[in-house]
PDB file of C-alpha atoms in Angstrom:
ATOM      1  CA  UNK U 287      24.212   7.239  17.676  1.00 71.00           C
ATOM      2  CA  UNK U 288      24.827  10.964  17.195  1.00 85.00           C
ATOM      3  CA  UNK U 289      24.229  12.342  13.705  1.00 94.00           C
ATOM      4  CA  UNK U 290      25.548  15.453  11.986  1.00 94.00           C
ATOM      5  CA  UNK U 291      22.716  15.899   9.501  1.00 96.00           C
ATOM      6  CA  UNK U 292      19.738  14.346  11.300  1.00 97.00           C
ATOM      7  CA  UNK U 293      17.938  14.606  14.592  1.00 97.00           C
ATOM      8  CA  UNK U 294      16.143  11.560  15.999  1.00 97.00           C
ATOM      9  CA  UNK U 295      13.601  11.902  18.803  1.00 96.00           C
ATOM     10  CA  UNK U 296      11.465   9.307  20.611  1.00 94.00           C
ATOM     11  CA  UNK U 297       8.110   9.730  22.370  1.00 95.00           C
ATOM     12  CA  UNK U 298       5.197   7.358  22.955  1.00 93.00           C
ATOM     13  CA  UNK U 299       6.647   4.590  20.756  1.00 96.00           C
ATOM     14  CA  UNK U 300       7.027   7.039  17.852  1.00 98.00           C
ATOM     15  CA  UNK U 301      10.467   7.992  16.532  1.00 98.00           C
ATOM     16  CA  UNK U 302      10.801  11.174  14.482  1.00 98.00           C
ATOM     17  CA  UNK U 303      13.695  11.521  12.040  1.00 98.00           C
ATOM     18  CA  UNK U 304      14.291  15.112  10.934  1.00 98.00           C
ATOM     19  CA  UNK U 305      16.687  15.832   8.079  1.00 98.00           C
ATOM     20  CA  UNK U 306      18.506  18.805   9.531  1.00 96.00           C
ATOM     21  CA  UNK U 307      20.445  20.769   6.902  1.00 95.00           C
ATOM     22  CA  UNK U 308      18.100  23.766   6.609  1.00 94.00           C
ATOM     23  CA  UNK U 309      20.803  26.023   5.153  1.00 92.00           C
ATOM     24  CA  UNK U 310      21.019  23.568   2.218  1.00 92.00           C
ATOM     25  CA  UNK U 311      17.242  22.955   2.120  1.00 95.00           C
ATOM     26  CA  UNK U 312      18.092  19.503   3.525  1.00 95.00           C
ATOM     27  CA  UNK U 313      19.764  18.411   0.280  1.00 94.00           C
ATOM     28  CA  UNK U 314      20.882  14.801   0.318  1.00 94.00           C
ATOM     29  CA  UNK U 315      24.642  14.554   0.259  1.00 93.00           C
ATOM     30  CA  UNK U 316      26.361  11.212   0.660  1.00 92.00           C
ATOM     31  CA  UNK U 317      26.820  11.636   4.402  1.00 95.00           C
ATOM     32  CA  UNK U 318      23.130  12.378   4.956  1.00 96.00           C
ATOM     33  CA  UNK U 319      22.059   9.301   2.990  1.00 96.00           C
ATOM     34  CA  UNK U 320      24.441   7.144   5.024  1.00 96.00           C
ATOM     35  CA  UNK U 321      23.034   8.580   8.260  1.00 97.00           C
ATOM     36  CA  UNK U 322      19.456   7.913   7.096  1.00 98.00           C
ATOM     37  CA  UNK U 323      20.370   4.273   6.613  1.00 97.00           C
ATOM     38  CA  UNK U 324      22.013   4.067  10.019  1.00 97.00           C
ATOM     39  CA  UNK U 325      19.034   5.729  11.714  1.00 97.00           C
ATOM     40  CA  UNK U 326      16.553   3.350  10.105  1.00 97.00           C
ATOM     41  CA  UNK U 327      18.662   0.319  11.041  1.00 97.00           C
ATOM     42  CA  UNK U 328      18.684   1.462  14.668  1.00 97.00           C
ATOM     43  CA  UNK U 329      14.962   2.201  14.795  1.00 97.00           C
ATOM     44  CA  UNK U 330      13.981  -1.056  13.128  1.00 97.00           C
ATOM     45  CA  UNK U 331      15.974  -2.916  15.794  1.00 96.00           C
ATOM     46  CA  UNK U 332      14.644  -0.868  18.737  1.00 96.00           C
ATOM     47  CA  UNK U 333      11.762  -2.688  20.448  1.00 95.00           C
ATOM     48  CA  UNK U 334      10.668   0.565  22.099  1.00 96.00           C
ATOM     49  CA  UNK U 335       9.869   2.074  18.688  1.00 97.00           C
ATOM     50  CA  UNK U 336       6.603   1.107  17.024  1.00 97.00           C
ATOM     51  CA  UNK U 337       6.644   3.503  14.083  1.00 98.00           C
ATOM     52  CA  UNK U 338       8.610   6.304  12.429  1.00 98.00           C
ATOM     53  CA  UNK U 339       7.843   9.789  11.115  1.00 98.00           C
ATOM     54  CA  UNK U 340      10.255  11.327   8.608  1.00 98.00           C
ATOM     55  CA  UNK U 341      10.309  15.097   8.081  1.00 98.00           C
ATOM     56  CA  UNK U 342      12.630  18.006   7.345  1.00 98.00           C
ATOM     57  CA  UNK U 343      13.868  21.073   9.228  1.00 97.00           C
ATOM     58  CA  UNK U 344      12.971  24.546   8.047  1.00 95.00           C
ATOM     59  CA  UNK U 345      11.055  25.180   4.820  1.00 93.00           C
ATOM     60  CA  UNK U 346      12.030  21.988   3.004  1.00 97.00           C
ATOM     61  CA  UNK U 347      11.387  18.296   3.457  1.00 97.00           C
ATOM     62  CA  UNK U 348      14.333  17.470   1.206  1.00 97.00           C
ATOM     63  CA  UNK U 349      14.896  19.754  -1.783  1.00 93.00           C
ATOM     64  CA  UNK U 350      16.907  17.208  -3.769  1.00 85.00           C
ATOM     65  CA  UNK U 351      20.393  15.855  -4.028  1.00 79.00           C
ATOM     66  CA  UNK U 352      23.538  17.851  -3.321  1.00 77.00           C
ATOM     67  CA  UNK U 353      24.312  19.126  -6.833  1.00 80.00           C
ATOM     68  CA  UNK U 354      27.882  19.977  -5.867  1.00 78.00           C
ATOM     69  CA  UNK U 355      28.564  16.296  -5.268  1.00 81.00           C
ATOM     70  CA  UNK U 356      26.739  15.156  -8.414  1.00 79.00           C
ATOM     71  CA  UNK U 357      28.630  17.549 -10.664  1.00 78.00           C
ATOM     72  CA  UNK U 358      31.981  15.849 -10.080  1.00 80.00           C
ATOM     73  CA  UNK U 359      30.888  12.209 -10.398  1.00 83.00           C
ATOM     74  CA  UNK U 360      32.020   9.857 -13.139  1.00 88.00           C
ATOM     75  CA  UNK U 361      30.167   6.863 -14.591  1.00 92.00           C
ATOM     76  CA  UNK U 362      31.169   4.377 -11.920  1.00 92.00           C
ATOM     77  CA  UNK U 363      30.739   6.881  -9.113  1.00 88.00           C
ATOM     78  CA  UNK U 364      27.271   7.872 -10.315  1.00 88.00           C
ATOM     79  CA  UNK U 365      26.138   4.254 -10.502  1.00 93.00           C
ATOM     80  CA  UNK U 366      27.538   3.538  -7.040  1.00 92.00           C
ATOM     81  CA  UNK U 367      25.808   6.639  -5.626  1.00 91.00           C
ATOM     82  CA  UNK U 368      22.475   5.571  -7.116  1.00 93.00           C
ATOM     83  CA  UNK U 369      22.792   1.999  -5.835  1.00 95.00           C
ATOM     84  CA  UNK U 370      23.748   3.145  -2.341  1.00 95.00           C
ATOM     85  CA  UNK U 371      20.819   5.566  -2.168  1.00 95.00           C
ATOM     86  CA  UNK U 372      18.393   2.947  -3.441  1.00 97.00           C
ATOM     87  CA  UNK U 373      19.583   0.534  -0.750  1.00 97.00           C
ATOM     88  CA  UNK U 374      18.982   3.094   2.002  1.00 97.00           C
ATOM     89  CA  UNK U 375      15.542   4.038   0.681  1.00 98.00           C
ATOM     90  CA  UNK U 376      14.568   0.363   0.551  1.00 97.00           C
ATOM     91  CA  UNK U 377      15.232   0.173   4.295  1.00 97.00           C
ATOM     92  CA  UNK U 378      12.398   2.660   4.767  1.00 98.00           C
ATOM     93  CA  UNK U 379      10.120   0.921   2.287  1.00 97.00           C
ATOM     94  CA  UNK U 380      10.657  -2.583   3.682  1.00 97.00           C
ATOM     95  CA  UNK U 381      10.539  -1.596   7.343  1.00 98.00           C
ATOM     96  CA  UNK U 382       8.153  -3.877   9.261  1.00 97.00           C
ATOM     97  CA  UNK U 383       7.309  -0.799  11.320  1.00 98.00           C
ATOM     98  CA  UNK U 384       5.132   1.859   9.652  1.00 98.00           C
ATOM     99  CA  UNK U 385       7.016   4.853   8.273  1.00 98.00           C
ATOM    100  CA  UNK U 386       5.118   8.037   7.385  1.00 98.00           C
ATOM    101  CA  UNK U 387       6.585  11.020   5.547  1.00 98.00           C
ATOM    102  CA  UNK U 388       5.415  14.342   6.995  1.00 98.00           C
ATOM    103  CA  UNK U 389       6.201  16.545   4.002  1.00 98.00           C
ATOM    104  CA  UNK U 390       6.598  20.059   5.337  1.00 98.00           C
ATOM    105  CA  UNK U 391       7.947  21.856   2.255  1.00 97.00           C
ATOM    106  CA  UNK U 392       9.958  21.181  -0.894  1.00 97.00           C
ATOM    107  CA  UNK U 393      10.174  17.456  -1.769  1.00 98.00           C
ATOM    108  CA  UNK U 394      12.069  17.553  -5.029  1.00 97.00           C
ATOM    109  CA  UNK U 395      14.284  15.014  -6.762  1.00 96.00           C
ATOM    110  CA  UNK U 396      15.778  12.793  -4.103  1.00 96.00           C
ATOM    111  CA  UNK U 397      13.380  14.312  -1.584  1.00 97.00           C
ATOM    112  CA  UNK U 398      10.340  13.208  -3.564  1.00 98.00           C
ATOM    113  CA  UNK U 399      11.964   9.794  -3.954  1.00 98.00           C
ATOM    114  CA  UNK U 400      12.585   9.582  -0.204  1.00 98.00           C
ATOM    115  CA  UNK U 401       8.969  10.493   0.543  1.00 98.00           C
ATOM    116  CA  UNK U 402       7.764   7.841  -1.916  1.00 98.00           C
ATOM    117  CA  UNK U 403       9.878   5.202  -0.154  1.00 98.00           C
ATOM    118  CA  UNK U 404       7.856   5.774   3.027  1.00 98.00           C
ATOM    119  CA  UNK U 405       4.668   3.761   3.472  1.00 98.00           C
ATOM    120  CA  UNK U 406       2.526   6.830   2.892  1.00 97.00           C
ATOM    121  CA  UNK U 407       2.708  10.613   2.901  1.00 98.00           C
ATOM    122  CA  UNK U 408       0.960  13.469   4.723  1.00 98.00           C
ATOM    123  CA  UNK U 409       1.640  16.884   3.203  1.00 98.00           C
ATOM    124  CA  UNK U 410       1.542  20.427   4.477  1.00 98.00           C
ATOM    125  CA  UNK U 411      -0.466  22.852   2.336  1.00 98.00           C
ATOM    126  CA  UNK U 412       2.849  24.503   1.471  1.00 96.00           C
ATOM    127  CA  UNK U 413       4.539  21.310   0.239  1.00 98.00           C
ATOM    128  CA  UNK U 414       5.864  21.074  -3.321  1.00 98.00           C
ATOM    129  CA  UNK U 415       6.746  17.906  -5.216  1.00 98.00           C
ATOM    130  CA  UNK U 416       8.670  17.107  -8.380  1.00 98.00           C
ATOM    131  CA  UNK U 417      11.305  15.076 -10.165  1.00 98.00           C
ATOM    132  CA  UNK U 418      13.289  17.767 -11.992  1.00 97.00           C
ATOM    133  CA  UNK U 419      16.304  15.604 -12.853  1.00 96.00           C
ATOM    134  CA  UNK U 420      15.819  15.876 -16.640  1.00 97.00           C
ATOM    135  CA  UNK U 421      16.414  19.626 -16.307  1.00 95.00           C
ATOM    136  CA  UNK U 422      19.948  18.700 -15.174  1.00 93.00           C
ATOM    137  CA  UNK U 423      20.468  16.169 -17.953  1.00 94.00           C
ATOM    138  CA  UNK U 424      20.087  13.137 -15.676  1.00 94.00           C
ATOM    139  CA  UNK U 425      17.358  10.734 -14.550  1.00 96.00           C
ATOM    140  CA  UNK U 426      16.170  10.073 -10.991  1.00 96.00           C
ATOM    141  CA  UNK U 427      18.610   7.764  -9.257  1.00 95.00           C
ATOM    142  CA  UNK U 428      16.891   6.772  -6.021  1.00 96.00           C
ATOM    143  CA  UNK U 429      13.787   5.027  -7.346  1.00 97.00           C
ATOM    144  CA  UNK U 430      11.742   7.849  -8.867  1.00 97.00           C
ATOM    145  CA  UNK U 431      11.208   6.166 -12.242  1.00 97.00           C
ATOM    146  CA  UNK U 432       9.938   3.038 -10.471  1.00 97.00           C
ATOM    147  CA  UNK U 433       7.883   4.260  -7.504  1.00 97.00           C
ATOM    148  CA  UNK U 434       6.161   7.240  -9.126  1.00 98.00           C
ATOM    149  CA  UNK U 435       4.310   5.204 -11.802  1.00 97.00           C
ATOM    150  CA  UNK U 436       3.388   2.616  -9.187  1.00 96.00           C
ATOM    151  CA  UNK U 437       1.815   5.355  -7.081  1.00 97.00           C
ATOM    152  CA  UNK U 438       0.082   7.565  -9.637  1.00 98.00           C
ATOM    153  CA  UNK U 439       0.007   5.572 -12.878  1.00 97.00           C
ATOM    154  CA  UNK U 440       2.255   5.398 -15.920  1.00 97.00           C
ATOM    155  CA  UNK U 441       0.933   8.334 -17.920  1.00 98.00           C
ATOM    156  CA  UNK U 442       0.863  10.840 -15.075  1.00 97.00           C
ATOM    157  CA  UNK U 443       4.290   9.724 -13.896  1.00 98.00           C
ATOM    158  CA  UNK U 444       5.710  10.059 -17.398  1.00 98.00           C
ATOM    159  CA  UNK U 445       4.446  13.620 -17.603  1.00 98.00           C
ATOM    160  CA  UNK U 446       6.071  14.641 -14.324  1.00 98.00           C
ATOM    161  CA  UNK U 447       9.312  12.788 -15.056  1.00 98.00           C
ATOM    162  CA  UNK U 448       9.709  14.067 -18.622  1.00 98.00           C
ATOM    163  CA  UNK U 449       8.731  17.694 -17.981  1.00 98.00           C
ATOM    164  CA  UNK U 450      10.439  18.003 -14.616  1.00 97.00           C
ATOM    165  CA  UNK U 451       7.465  20.115 -13.518  1.00 97.00           C
ATOM    166  CA  UNK U 452       6.854  20.919  -9.856  1.00 98.00           C
ATOM    167  CA  UNK U 453       3.357  20.431  -8.405  1.00 98.00           C
ATOM    168  CA  UNK U 454       1.743  21.711  -5.232  1.00 98.00           C
ATOM    169  CA  UNK U 455       0.248  19.681  -2.411  1.00 98.00           C
ATOM    170  CA  UNK U 456      -3.304  19.905  -3.752  1.00 98.00           C
ATOM    171  CA  UNK U 457      -2.265  18.477  -7.105  1.00 98.00           C
ATOM    172  CA  UNK U 458      -0.169  15.796  -5.406  1.00 98.00           C
ATOM    173  CA  UNK U 459      -3.278  14.775  -3.476  1.00 98.00           C
ATOM    174  CA  UNK U 460      -5.406  14.755  -6.642  1.00 98.00           C
ATOM    175  CA  UNK U 461      -2.877  12.486  -8.351  1.00 98.00           C
ATOM    176  CA  UNK U 462      -2.649  10.138  -5.363  1.00 97.00           C
ATOM    177  CA  UNK U 463       0.952  10.971  -4.504  1.00 98.00           C
ATOM    178  CA  UNK U 464      -0.022  12.044  -0.973  1.00 98.00           C
ATOM    179  CA  UNK U 465      -2.721  10.668   1.296  1.00 98.00           C
ATOM    180  CA  UNK U 466      -3.888  13.942   2.788  1.00 98.00           C
ATOM    181  CA  UNK U 467      -3.075  17.652   2.952  1.00 98.00           C
ATOM    182  CA  UNK U 468      -3.239  19.586   6.223  1.00 98.00           C
ATOM    183  CA  UNK U 469      -2.408  23.128   7.388  1.00 98.00           C
ATOM    184  CA  UNK U 470       1.291  23.590   8.078  1.00 97.00           C
ATOM    185  CA  UNK U 471       0.817  24.092  11.804  1.00 97.00           C
ATOM    186  CA  UNK U 472      -1.124  20.824  12.055  1.00 98.00           C
ATOM    187  CA  UNK U 473       1.256  18.610  10.057  1.00 98.00           C
ATOM    188  CA  UNK U 474       3.121  16.890  12.869  1.00 98.00           C
ATOM    189  CA  UNK U 475       0.079  16.628  15.139  1.00 98.00           C
ATOM    190  CA  UNK U 476      -1.976  15.056  12.342  1.00 98.00           C
ATOM    191  CA  UNK U 477       0.803  12.662  11.365  1.00 98.00           C
ATOM    192  CA  UNK U 478       1.363  11.565  14.948  1.00 98.00           C
ATOM    193  CA  UNK U 479      -2.380  11.006  15.370  1.00 98.00           C
ATOM    194  CA  UNK U 480      -2.524   8.742  12.310  1.00 98.00           C
ATOM    195  CA  UNK U 481       0.529   6.798  13.416  1.00 98.00           C
ATOM    196  CA  UNK U 482      -0.955   6.509  16.896  1.00 97.00           C
ATOM    197  CA  UNK U 483      -4.064   4.874  15.433  1.00 97.00           C
ATOM    198  CA  UNK U 484      -1.873   2.415  13.558  1.00 98.00           C
ATOM    199  CA  UNK U 485       0.134   1.576  16.682  1.00 97.00           C
ATOM    200  CA  UNK U 486      -3.071   0.765  18.576  1.00 96.00           C
ATOM    201  CA  UNK U 487      -3.494  -2.239  16.267  1.00 97.00           C
ATOM    202  CA  UNK U 488      -1.772  -5.603  16.462  1.00 97.00           C
ATOM    203  CA  UNK U 489       1.916  -5.034  15.651  1.00 96.00           C
ATOM    204  CA  UNK U 490       2.329  -8.398  13.953  1.00 97.00           C
ATOM    205  CA  UNK U 491      -0.743  -7.746  11.812  1.00 98.00           C
ATOM    206  CA  UNK U 492       0.590  -4.303  10.848  1.00 98.00           C
ATOM    207  CA  UNK U 493       3.973  -5.777   9.943  1.00 97.00           C
ATOM    208  CA  UNK U 494       2.466  -8.557   7.836  1.00 97.00           C
ATOM    209  CA  UNK U 495       0.174  -6.068   6.066  1.00 98.00           C
ATOM    210  CA  UNK U 496       3.212  -4.002   5.068  1.00 97.00           C
ATOM    211  CA  UNK U 497       5.069  -7.066   3.813  1.00 97.00           C
ATOM    212  CA  UNK U 498       2.042  -8.430   1.948  1.00 97.00           C
ATOM    213  CA  UNK U 499       1.520  -5.156   0.087  1.00 97.00           C
ATOM    214  CA  UNK U 500       5.216  -4.659  -0.706  1.00 95.00           C
ATOM    215  CA  UNK U 501       5.796  -8.197  -1.940  1.00 95.00           C
ATOM    216  CA  UNK U 502       2.415  -8.444  -3.614  1.00 95.00           C
ATOM    217  CA  UNK U 503       3.069  -5.316  -5.698  1.00 92.00           C
ATOM    218  CA  UNK U 504       6.174  -7.031  -7.060  1.00 91.00           C
ATOM    219  CA  UNK U 505       4.469 -10.336  -7.936  1.00 94.00           C
ATOM    220  CA  UNK U 506       1.470 -11.721  -9.792  1.00 96.00           C
ATOM    221  CA  UNK U 507      -1.982 -11.526  -8.255  1.00 96.00           C
ATOM    222  CA  UNK U 508      -1.981 -15.290  -7.761  1.00 96.00           C
ATOM    223  CA  UNK U 509       1.329 -15.235  -5.885  1.00 97.00           C
ATOM    224  CA  UNK U 510       0.159 -12.273  -3.824  1.00 96.00           C
ATOM    225  CA  UNK U 511      -3.025 -14.078  -2.817  1.00 97.00           C
ATOM    226  CA  UNK U 512      -1.028 -17.120  -1.731  1.00 97.00           C
ATOM    227  CA  UNK U 513       1.227 -14.864   0.318  1.00 97.00           C
ATOM    228  CA  UNK U 514      -1.788 -13.236   1.962  1.00 97.00           C
ATOM    229  CA  UNK U 515      -3.316 -16.616   2.816  1.00 98.00           C
ATOM    230  CA  UNK U 516      -0.034 -17.692   4.378  1.00 97.00           C
ATOM    231  CA  UNK U 517       0.121 -14.624   6.588  1.00 97.00           C
ATOM    232  CA  UNK U 518      -3.548 -15.044   7.500  1.00 96.00           C
ATOM    233  CA  UNK U 519      -2.703 -18.547   8.676  1.00 97.00           C
ATOM    234  CA  UNK U 520       0.425 -17.529  10.588  1.00 97.00           C
ATOM    235  CA  UNK U 521      -1.473 -14.877  12.535  1.00 97.00           C
ATOM    236  CA  UNK U 522      -4.097 -17.425  13.568  1.00 96.00           C
ATOM    237  CA  UNK U 523      -1.437 -19.015  15.771  1.00 96.00           C
ATOM    238  CA  UNK U 524      -0.564 -15.794  17.629  1.00 96.00           C
ATOM    239  CA  UNK U 525      -1.629 -14.591  21.044  1.00 96.00           C
ATOM    240  CA  UNK U 526      -2.464 -11.229  19.496  1.00 96.00           C
ATOM    241  CA  UNK U 527      -5.219 -12.730  17.363  1.00 96.00           C
ATOM    242  CA  UNK U 528      -6.793 -14.316  20.417  1.00 95.00           C
ATOM    243  CA  UNK U 529      -6.522 -11.073  22.358  1.00 94.00           C
ATOM    244  CA  UNK U 530      -7.928  -8.974  19.531  1.00 96.00           C
ATOM    245  CA  UNK U 531     -10.968 -11.161  19.005  1.00 94.00           C
ATOM    246  CA  UNK U 532     -11.620 -11.659  22.713  1.00 96.00           C
ATOM    247  CA  UNK U 533     -11.405  -7.922  23.306  1.00 95.00           C
ATOM    248  CA  UNK U 534     -13.842  -7.310  20.460  1.00 95.00           C
ATOM    249  CA  UNK U 535     -16.376  -9.753  21.904  1.00 97.00           C
ATOM    250  CA  UNK U 536     -15.901  -8.314  25.397  1.00 96.00           C
ATOM    251  CA  UNK U 537     -16.224  -4.768  24.041  1.00 96.00           C
ATOM    252  CA  UNK U 538     -12.905  -3.592  25.484  1.00 95.00           C
ATOM    253  CA  UNK U 539      -9.640  -2.219  24.127  1.00 95.00           C
ATOM    254  CA  UNK U 540      -7.198  -5.005  23.214  1.00 95.00           C
ATOM    255  CA  UNK U 541      -3.773  -5.229  24.822  1.00 95.00           C
ATOM    256  CA  UNK U 542      -1.435  -6.513  22.128  1.00 95.00           C
ATOM    257  CA  UNK U 543       1.982  -7.947  22.955  1.00 93.00           C
ATOM    258  CA  UNK U 544       3.391  -8.674  19.513  1.00 92.00           C
ATOM    259  CA  UNK U 545       3.353 -12.420  20.114  1.00 93.00           C
TER     260      UNK U 545
END
């Protein structure tokens, strides 16, 4: 599918989604959010794609929502906009294929929320993060109040959410919001290398790891342990487990088939 506000490229089982509205600092208008959902649906269904990188064009990852659209919304429209955005972001979060945010610049408001919906985040040294919605008299609408405390803890999240302060990449790393910080010119190479290491592993195992973490974070420890044991058992019946263990014993690289 052709997109107006995104570019999607494929190479070596890795798909790269680039939010491409650099003149607007890649602000998320309704059309862009819809296209993000469509792109993720396509990539999740594409057997040739093993993982996804999400980034932005120009000097921003995504600098927030399109304020021009938000300004004219009423109560019902605002709630519908939030629900629709949350649904799209959940498609990234629940993808059985790994999704990494390569944060190249400003990740503010909806951009920070979009990055948090990815499985983890690699940041350029020039990246900036924040949830400045309270400065506009609103709250985050795409999951910021829920994902931020899960990632960095309640107190630290409260401080960022209530002040609306922006932080740099080094502070985001210190807080645990990003997994690593790299020079700007190494961002995509580093992110592709990490994703490549993930894709060398058993695809079913990777998928079940993602699901176990996502579902376990939303349940009790006891329920999460039962879920993990179930997945451990399911994988014991797969060809990939046999291949992985045989390859280990034979000291060779495994050839996984996803079966």
